[in-house]
XYZ file of C-alpha atoms in Angstrom:
450
model
C -26.360 42.435 -7.075
C -26.303 40.876 -3.563
C -28.400 37.923 -4.130
C -25.852 36.469 -6.845
C -23.183 36.912 -4.280
C -25.079 35.094 -1.389
C -25.991 32.394 -3.842
C -21.999 32.523 -4.811
C -20.839 32.444 -0.668
C -23.314 29.406 -0.205
C -21.723 27.411 -3.388
C -18.279 27.658 -1.740
C -15.900 24.599 -0.296
C -17.464 26.041 3.387
C -20.436 27.830 4.721
C -20.946 29.115 8.183
C -24.009 28.748 10.190
C -24.916 30.608 13.873
C -25.980 28.000 16.033
C -29.718 28.034 16.042
C -30.022 26.948 19.496
C -27.162 29.488 21.515
C -29.309 32.416 22.055
C -26.409 34.081 24.755
C -24.174 37.251 23.153
C -20.897 34.931 22.777
C -23.047 33.054 19.949
C -20.602 30.135 18.669
C -20.032 29.453 15.111
C -20.125 25.942 13.806
C -18.959 25.169 10.004
C -20.801 23.015 8.073
C -18.154 21.108 5.919
C -19.324 20.141 2.367
C -18.215 18.016 -0.037
C -14.430 19.461 -1.626
C -14.415 20.968 -4.476
C -13.195 18.449 -7.930
C -10.027 20.321 -8.135
C -9.072 20.337 -3.955
C -10.121 16.190 -4.717
C -7.817 16.067 -7.326
C -4.908 17.621 -5.365
C -5.626 15.413 -2.556
C -5.074 12.106 -4.662
C -2.607 13.513 -6.600
C -0.610 14.585 -2.734
C -1.438 10.626 -1.512
C -0.024 8.965 -4.769
C 2.716 10.811 -4.049
C 3.294 9.517 -1.130
C 2.610 6.131 -2.118
C 5.193 6.759 -5.053
C 8.553 7.664 -2.666
C 7.190 5.322 0.271
C 7.509 2.308 -2.309
C 9.541 2.933 -5.174
C 12.342 3.496 -2.474
C 12.125 0.115 -1.233
C 12.429 -1.071 -4.856
C 15.383 0.928 -5.411
C 17.119 -1.032 -2.490
C 17.451 -4.010 -5.325
C 19.791 -2.238 -6.887
C 21.788 -0.365 -3.851
C 21.651 -4.079 -2.400
C 23.453 -5.639 -5.169
C 25.661 -3.065 -5.278
C 26.404 -3.142 -1.136
C 27.448 -6.687 -1.824
C 30.167 -6.162 -3.464
C 31.235 -2.813 -1.824
C 30.776 -4.397 1.401
C 31.992 -7.894 0.847
C 29.132 -8.862 2.924
C 27.114 -11.826 2.246
C 23.753 -11.892 0.954
C 21.691 -12.497 3.623
C 23.035 -9.782 5.629
C 22.830 -6.973 2.859
C 18.894 -7.953 1.856
C 18.600 -7.164 5.807
C 18.333 -3.363 4.599
C 15.145 -4.244 1.733
C 13.941 -6.498 4.559
C 13.227 -3.721 7.311
C 12.620 -1.432 5.281
C 10.029 -2.843 3.553
C 8.385 -4.613 6.185
C 8.611 -2.028 8.574
C 6.873 0.040 5.940
C 4.368 -1.944 6.256
C 4.503 -2.753 9.728
C 4.917 0.041 11.805
C 1.249 1.342 10.251
C -1.226 -0.506 12.561
C 1.454 1.426 15.382
C 0.620 4.683 14.057
C -3.336 4.428 13.464
C -4.031 6.309 16.863
C -1.619 9.134 15.734
C -3.025 9.794 12.688
C -6.814 9.550 14.465
C -5.484 12.448 16.790
C -2.900 14.668 14.448
C -3.983 14.008 11.172
C -2.900 12.160 8.160
C -1.113 15.461 6.632
C 0.871 16.734 9.966
C 1.982 13.044 10.407
C 3.020 12.664 6.722
C 5.111 15.770 7.099
C 6.876 14.073 10.181
C 7.495 10.956 8.779
C 9.206 12.454 5.231
C 11.156 14.801 7.038
C 12.667 11.544 9.541
C 12.839 9.556 5.986
C 15.195 11.944 4.688
C 17.388 12.284 7.533
C 17.430 8.745 7.838
C 18.685 8.163 4.172
C 20.852 11.343 4.593
C 23.222 9.748 7.680
C 23.439 6.603 5.375
C 26.574 8.487 3.354
C 28.001 8.765 6.024
C 28.339 4.935 7.198
C 31.214 2.447 7.242
C 29.591 -0.608 6.936
C 26.187 -2.386 6.864
C 24.812 -1.983 10.544
C 24.321 2.042 10.056
C 22.826 1.311 6.437
C 20.832 -1.509 8.109
C 19.666 0.948 11.277
C 19.146 3.954 9.371
C 17.283 3.039 6.076
C 16.113 -0.426 7.206
C 14.633 1.085 10.661
C 14.664 5.009 10.780
C 13.514 5.546 7.373
C 11.100 2.017 6.705
C 9.074 3.132 9.970
C 8.724 6.794 8.830
C 7.423 5.860 5.441
C 5.365 3.310 6.699
C 3.905 6.083 8.423
C 3.147 7.809 4.989
C 1.915 4.827 3.037
C -0.804 3.921 5.584
C -1.565 7.875 6.445
C -2.438 8.143 2.160
C -4.457 5.833 2.089
C -6.955 6.955 5.740
C -6.398 10.123 3.290
C -7.810 8.653 0.218
C -10.322 6.558 2.804
C -12.068 9.549 4.141
C -11.724 12.051 1.170
C -13.799 9.544 -1.373
C -16.631 8.018 1.012
C -18.875 6.823 -1.644
C -16.160 5.608 -4.128
C -13.148 4.351 -1.552
C -12.873 0.977 -3.354
C -12.216 2.515 -6.557
C -9.838 5.457 -5.841
C -8.046 3.201 -3.112
C -7.593 0.803 -5.973
C -6.487 3.637 -7.896
C -4.149 4.998 -5.317
C -2.327 1.347 -5.549
C -0.788 2.551 -9.175
C 1.393 4.838 -7.232
C 3.360 1.783 -6.352
C 3.738 1.024 -10.160
C 4.944 4.445 -11.110
C 7.526 3.947 -8.080
C 8.607 0.532 -9.428
C 9.711 2.160 -12.702
C 11.435 5.446 -11.667
C 13.147 4.867 -8.510
C 15.067 1.565 -9.081
C 16.250 3.866 -12.616
C 17.061 7.208 -10.587
C 19.142 4.444 -8.291
C 21.358 2.981 -10.732
C 21.468 6.676 -12.337
C 22.866 7.645 -8.727
C 25.033 5.443 -8.618
C 26.948 5.304 -11.711
C 27.511 8.850 -11.178
C 27.940 9.682 -7.039
C 28.646 5.833 -6.317
C 26.393 4.534 -3.435
C 26.553 7.500 -0.830
C 26.264 10.067 -3.405
C 22.924 8.140 -4.340
C 22.246 8.357 -0.637
C 22.097 11.632 -0.498
C 20.138 12.114 -3.645
C 17.335 9.580 -2.656
C 17.059 11.610 0.580
C 16.413 14.849 -1.068
C 13.471 12.695 -3.230
C 12.043 11.734 -0.266
C 11.221 15.545 0.868
C 8.527 15.517 -1.831
C 6.605 14.140 0.894
C 6.405 17.403 3.125
C 4.468 19.814 0.536
C 1.895 16.701 -0.181
C 1.339 16.320 3.445
C 1.301 20.091 3.698
C -1.819 19.926 1.253
C -3.706 16.969 2.812
C -3.163 19.318 6.366
C -4.727 22.121 5.189
C -7.977 19.891 3.526
C -8.782 17.788 6.560
C -12.153 19.428 7.480
C -13.265 17.864 4.115
C -12.816 14.298 5.849
C -15.443 12.271 6.976
C -14.064 10.024 9.650
C -14.894 8.014 12.401
C -15.202 10.490 15.281
C -17.788 12.690 12.741
C -19.505 9.403 11.830
C -19.802 7.351 15.811
C -19.428 11.313 17.598
C -17.880 10.133 20.246
C -13.792 9.300 20.699
C -12.280 6.506 18.527
C -10.360 4.046 19.592
C -8.286 3.790 16.590
C -5.985 0.906 18.157
C -8.783 -1.648 19.585
C -11.134 -2.179 17.276
C -10.477 -5.182 16.133
C -13.668 -7.255 16.119
C -13.415 -8.062 12.309
C -11.173 -10.833 13.611
C -13.954 -12.856 14.315
C -14.365 -13.702 11.254
C -12.679 -16.580 9.646
C -12.910 -15.365 6.418
C -11.044 -12.265 7.206
C -8.336 -14.400 8.951
C -7.587 -15.933 5.781
C -7.767 -12.628 4.079
C -4.922 -11.425 6.290
C -3.019 -14.818 6.305
C -3.147 -14.554 2.229
C -1.849 -11.092 2.552
C 1.339 -12.704 4.775
C 2.449 -15.166 2.519
C 1.893 -13.380 -1.151
C 4.082 -10.058 0.381
C 6.261 -13.185 1.642
C 6.456 -14.246 -2.254
C 5.212 -11.765 -4.953
C 8.141 -9.686 -4.641
C 10.718 -12.409 -5.208
C 11.319 -11.419 -8.786
C 11.854 -7.371 -7.440
C 14.045 -8.024 -4.762
C 16.534 -10.437 -6.207
C 16.484 -10.061 -9.918
C 19.479 -7.978 -9.836
C 21.887 -9.556 -8.805
C 20.282 -12.921 -10.221
C 21.651 -10.624 -13.531
C 24.997 -9.761 -12.157
C 25.242 -13.889 -11.297
C 24.254 -15.194 -14.654
C 27.274 -12.891 -16.029
C 24.772 -9.665 -17.139
C 25.636 -6.209 -16.010
C 23.922 -4.739 -13.092
C 22.747 -2.076 -15.352
C 20.412 -4.964 -16.976
C 18.940 -5.616 -14.329
C 17.925 -2.664 -12.951
C 15.587 -2.132 -16.611
C 14.568 -5.456 -15.039
C 13.204 -3.982 -11.932
C 11.768 -1.119 -14.325
C 10.311 -3.019 -16.467
C 7.929 -4.376 -14.121
C 7.224 -1.094 -12.901
C 5.735 -1.026 -16.660
C 3.669 -3.678 -15.914
C 3.150 -3.361 -12.460
C 1.293 0.197 -14.071
C -0.514 -1.647 -16.646
C -1.638 -4.304 -13.784
C -3.240 -1.092 -11.669
C -5.653 -0.396 -14.484
C -6.512 -3.695 -15.053
C -7.581 -4.023 -11.016
C -9.401 -0.945 -11.313
C -11.165 -2.062 -13.802
C -11.902 -4.972 -12.596
C -13.398 -3.366 -9.655
C -15.630 -0.973 -11.684
C -17.211 -3.880 -14.064
C -16.742 -6.919 -11.953
C -19.336 -6.806 -8.986
C -18.409 -9.962 -7.816
C -16.291 -9.471 -4.234
C -12.711 -8.212 -5.189
C -10.703 -11.111 -3.803
C -12.235 -13.897 -5.769
C -10.000 -12.828 -8.669
C -6.779 -14.266 -6.788
C -8.342 -17.510 -7.468
C -7.269 -17.648 -11.131
C -4.566 -14.373 -10.407
C -2.126 -16.572 -7.865
C -1.703 -19.494 -10.368
C -0.845 -16.931 -12.774
C 1.816 -15.528 -10.633
C 2.637 -19.380 -9.241
C 3.446 -20.036 -12.737
C 5.241 -16.894 -13.549
C 7.828 -17.596 -10.948
C 8.820 -20.849 -12.192
C 9.319 -19.156 -15.545
C 11.505 -16.813 -14.899
C 14.092 -18.378 -12.365
C 14.604 -20.777 -16.099
C 15.548 -17.909 -18.464
C 18.420 -16.834 -19.906
C 17.345 -14.594 -22.775
C 17.360 -11.075 -21.755
C 14.243 -10.512 -24.150
C 11.599 -12.917 -22.828
C 13.090 -12.209 -19.376
C 11.770 -8.474 -20.258
C 8.113 -10.053 -21.173
C 8.130 -12.161 -18.984
C 8.696 -9.683 -16.051
C 6.130 -7.070 -17.852
C 3.497 -10.252 -17.539
C 4.399 -10.103 -14.036
C 4.414 -6.583 -12.965
C 0.397 -6.645 -14.640
C -0.397 -9.985 -13.004
C 1.185 -9.027 -9.316
C -0.063 -5.416 -9.668
C -3.542 -6.264 -10.294
C -3.212 -8.543 -7.249
C -2.210 -6.489 -5.052
C -3.996 -3.547 -5.815
C -6.909 -5.436 -4.751
C -6.089 -5.330 -0.993
C -6.832 -1.938 0.373
C -11.008 -2.888 -1.867
C -10.549 -5.680 -0.240
C -10.106 -4.517 3.680
C -12.507 -1.789 2.896
C -15.376 -3.962 1.365
C -14.577 -6.565 4.463
C -15.162 -4.392 7.220
C -16.646 -0.687 6.521
C -15.360 2.924 6.678
C -15.289 2.850 10.438
C -13.104 0.463 11.007
C -10.855 0.617 7.887
C -7.929 2.166 9.032
C -7.548 -0.837 11.613
C -7.921 -3.134 9.420
C -5.531 -1.639 6.521
C -3.415 -1.129 9.317
C -3.204 -4.971 10.192
C -3.278 -5.470 6.142
C -0.246 -3.458 6.223
C 1.348 -5.461 9.431
C 0.618 -8.456 7.876
C 2.564 -7.694 4.282
C 5.084 -6.137 6.549
C 6.019 -8.545 8.070
C 5.551 -10.467 4.867
C 8.109 -8.371 4.125
C 10.419 -8.799 6.471
C 11.027 -12.047 6.516
C 11.344 -12.857 2.944
C 14.490 -10.611 1.729
C 15.973 -11.774 4.435
C 14.963 -15.544 3.463
C 15.924 -15.121 0.001
C 19.231 -13.761 0.430
C 19.684 -16.963 3.056
C 18.800 -19.422 0.575
C 21.525 -18.213 -2.231
C 23.839 -17.942 0.644
C 23.440 -21.496 1.082
C 22.521 -23.360 -1.935
C 24.624 -20.731 -4.762
C 21.769 -20.273 -6.602
C 17.882 -18.362 -6.303
C 15.830 -21.431 -7.836
C 14.747 -22.434 -4.517
C 13.736 -19.097 -3.396
C 11.326 -18.988 -6.585
C 9.977 -22.525 -6.553
C 9.403 -21.951 -3.084
C 7.202 -18.658 -4.095
C 5.475 -20.755 -7.034
C 4.581 -22.857 -4.585
C 3.265 -20.819 -2.158
C 0.961 -18.684 -4.760
C -0.196 -21.969 -5.695
C -2.291 -22.801 -2.289
C -2.843 -18.758 -1.474
C -5.508 -20.127 -4.808
C -7.153 -22.718 -2.963
C -7.117 -20.779 0.541
C -8.879 -17.964 -1.216
C -11.276 -20.088 -2.988
C -11.848 -22.071 0.519
C -13.186 -18.732 1.572
C -14.533 -17.766 -1.599
C -16.895 -21.045 -0.848
C -17.690 -19.813 2.903
C -18.920 -16.594 1.477
C -21.378 -17.941 -0.611
C -22.897 -20.209 1.850
C -22.845 -17.714 4.428
C -24.353 -15.061 1.672
C -27.779 -17.779 1.054
C -28.132 -18.782 4.140
C -28.770 -15.059 5.414
C -30.717 -14.439 2.119
C -32.782 -17.747 3.851
C -32.639 -15.966 6.873
C -34.587 -12.870 5.042
C -37.176 -15.071 3.328
C -38.481 -16.784 6.409
C -37.991 -13.622 8.308
C -40.619 -11.993 5.525
C -42.576 -14.960 5.588
C -43.297 -14.889 9.049
C -44.134 -11.297 9.213
C -46.339 -12.052 6.812
C -48.220 -15.153 7.934
C -49.035 -12.774 11.513
C -50.035 -10.185 9.878
């Protein structure tokens, strides 16, 4: 019976071992941490998905609020679009600032702090009497806070699922699609029943769900494999950017910037576009959520591509960006609601398949040790793109009175991204052939000498 108890103890998630080198009376106990149980890994992964759902979903939901605030405050569209620009931009840009904080305090504690600050920022907006306070509290405060939660979720998955991180990082991106499907409908429902101010209060309550997830992650941090454990030295999370010496990495990062500036043009402006075409705001909200349904299907497609296709992940951008560019041009010319629904589903599938591959691309490019820095850099450029994109779209509408120019510009940029990725693929192929030849020559020389 004692043997069974010992066996059960040894198979638990953590086991205490006595340091054999310590012979003093005050022996130090060191813990040998094994891989977390399936149940714990599942709970942690679900907690990370919740962060992505809330952080990204609020950004997409602001497209509904954007159309409402233009009417309520009689504001220019460029001014109202600043709220979306700052929120979505800072939620990505702020990540590069907080990588050191995540290393120091752990992702769980950072998520709890970010969720609380984001909730307060959204709540204060309910008492605004103009756009300035909403821009400050939602765009800057909440955007920055949710950016901390967003990056911490990706870092958590990278540290918890080391052996299959690329696959789980793509699966994590499904949270963006779920958030895009749920939050715009919640915004629409809240605005219809409680006005825009009540909607801010209720959305701030929804954002509090970040805190339980952060608590779960915090008490699971002993199962993480991070850079400190791998190197045995103190990690300088903010300064190690040696991966920027690679021209292929620069192409990938610039593509991240451009695609984030343009790929969400439908999600940002489809609600207001529908209103200007004579449809209701509710129909535009349905289209945003429809993109979320297609987006979820796209996340699954991205995971399957990564699972079954052995080529480098970024190769898929060559053809996916061509399809995205074509859909931009098609959607702006459709006037039938059901045709728009079908086009939005197709668009959601394509852009989600493309976007879901960014974390895996960064992980494959730099490895586990420098992944937080690389993902922070990718989020930085994606955030800059999302910071610029909505403002430019609103500004273009103020000049031309239509969104057509913004959609066509997005189509042209998508074509450029496809060509740039093709060029990077050629560089990678030549590099691989050169490395293979070097290895063969080295083996031949070794055999000759021997």
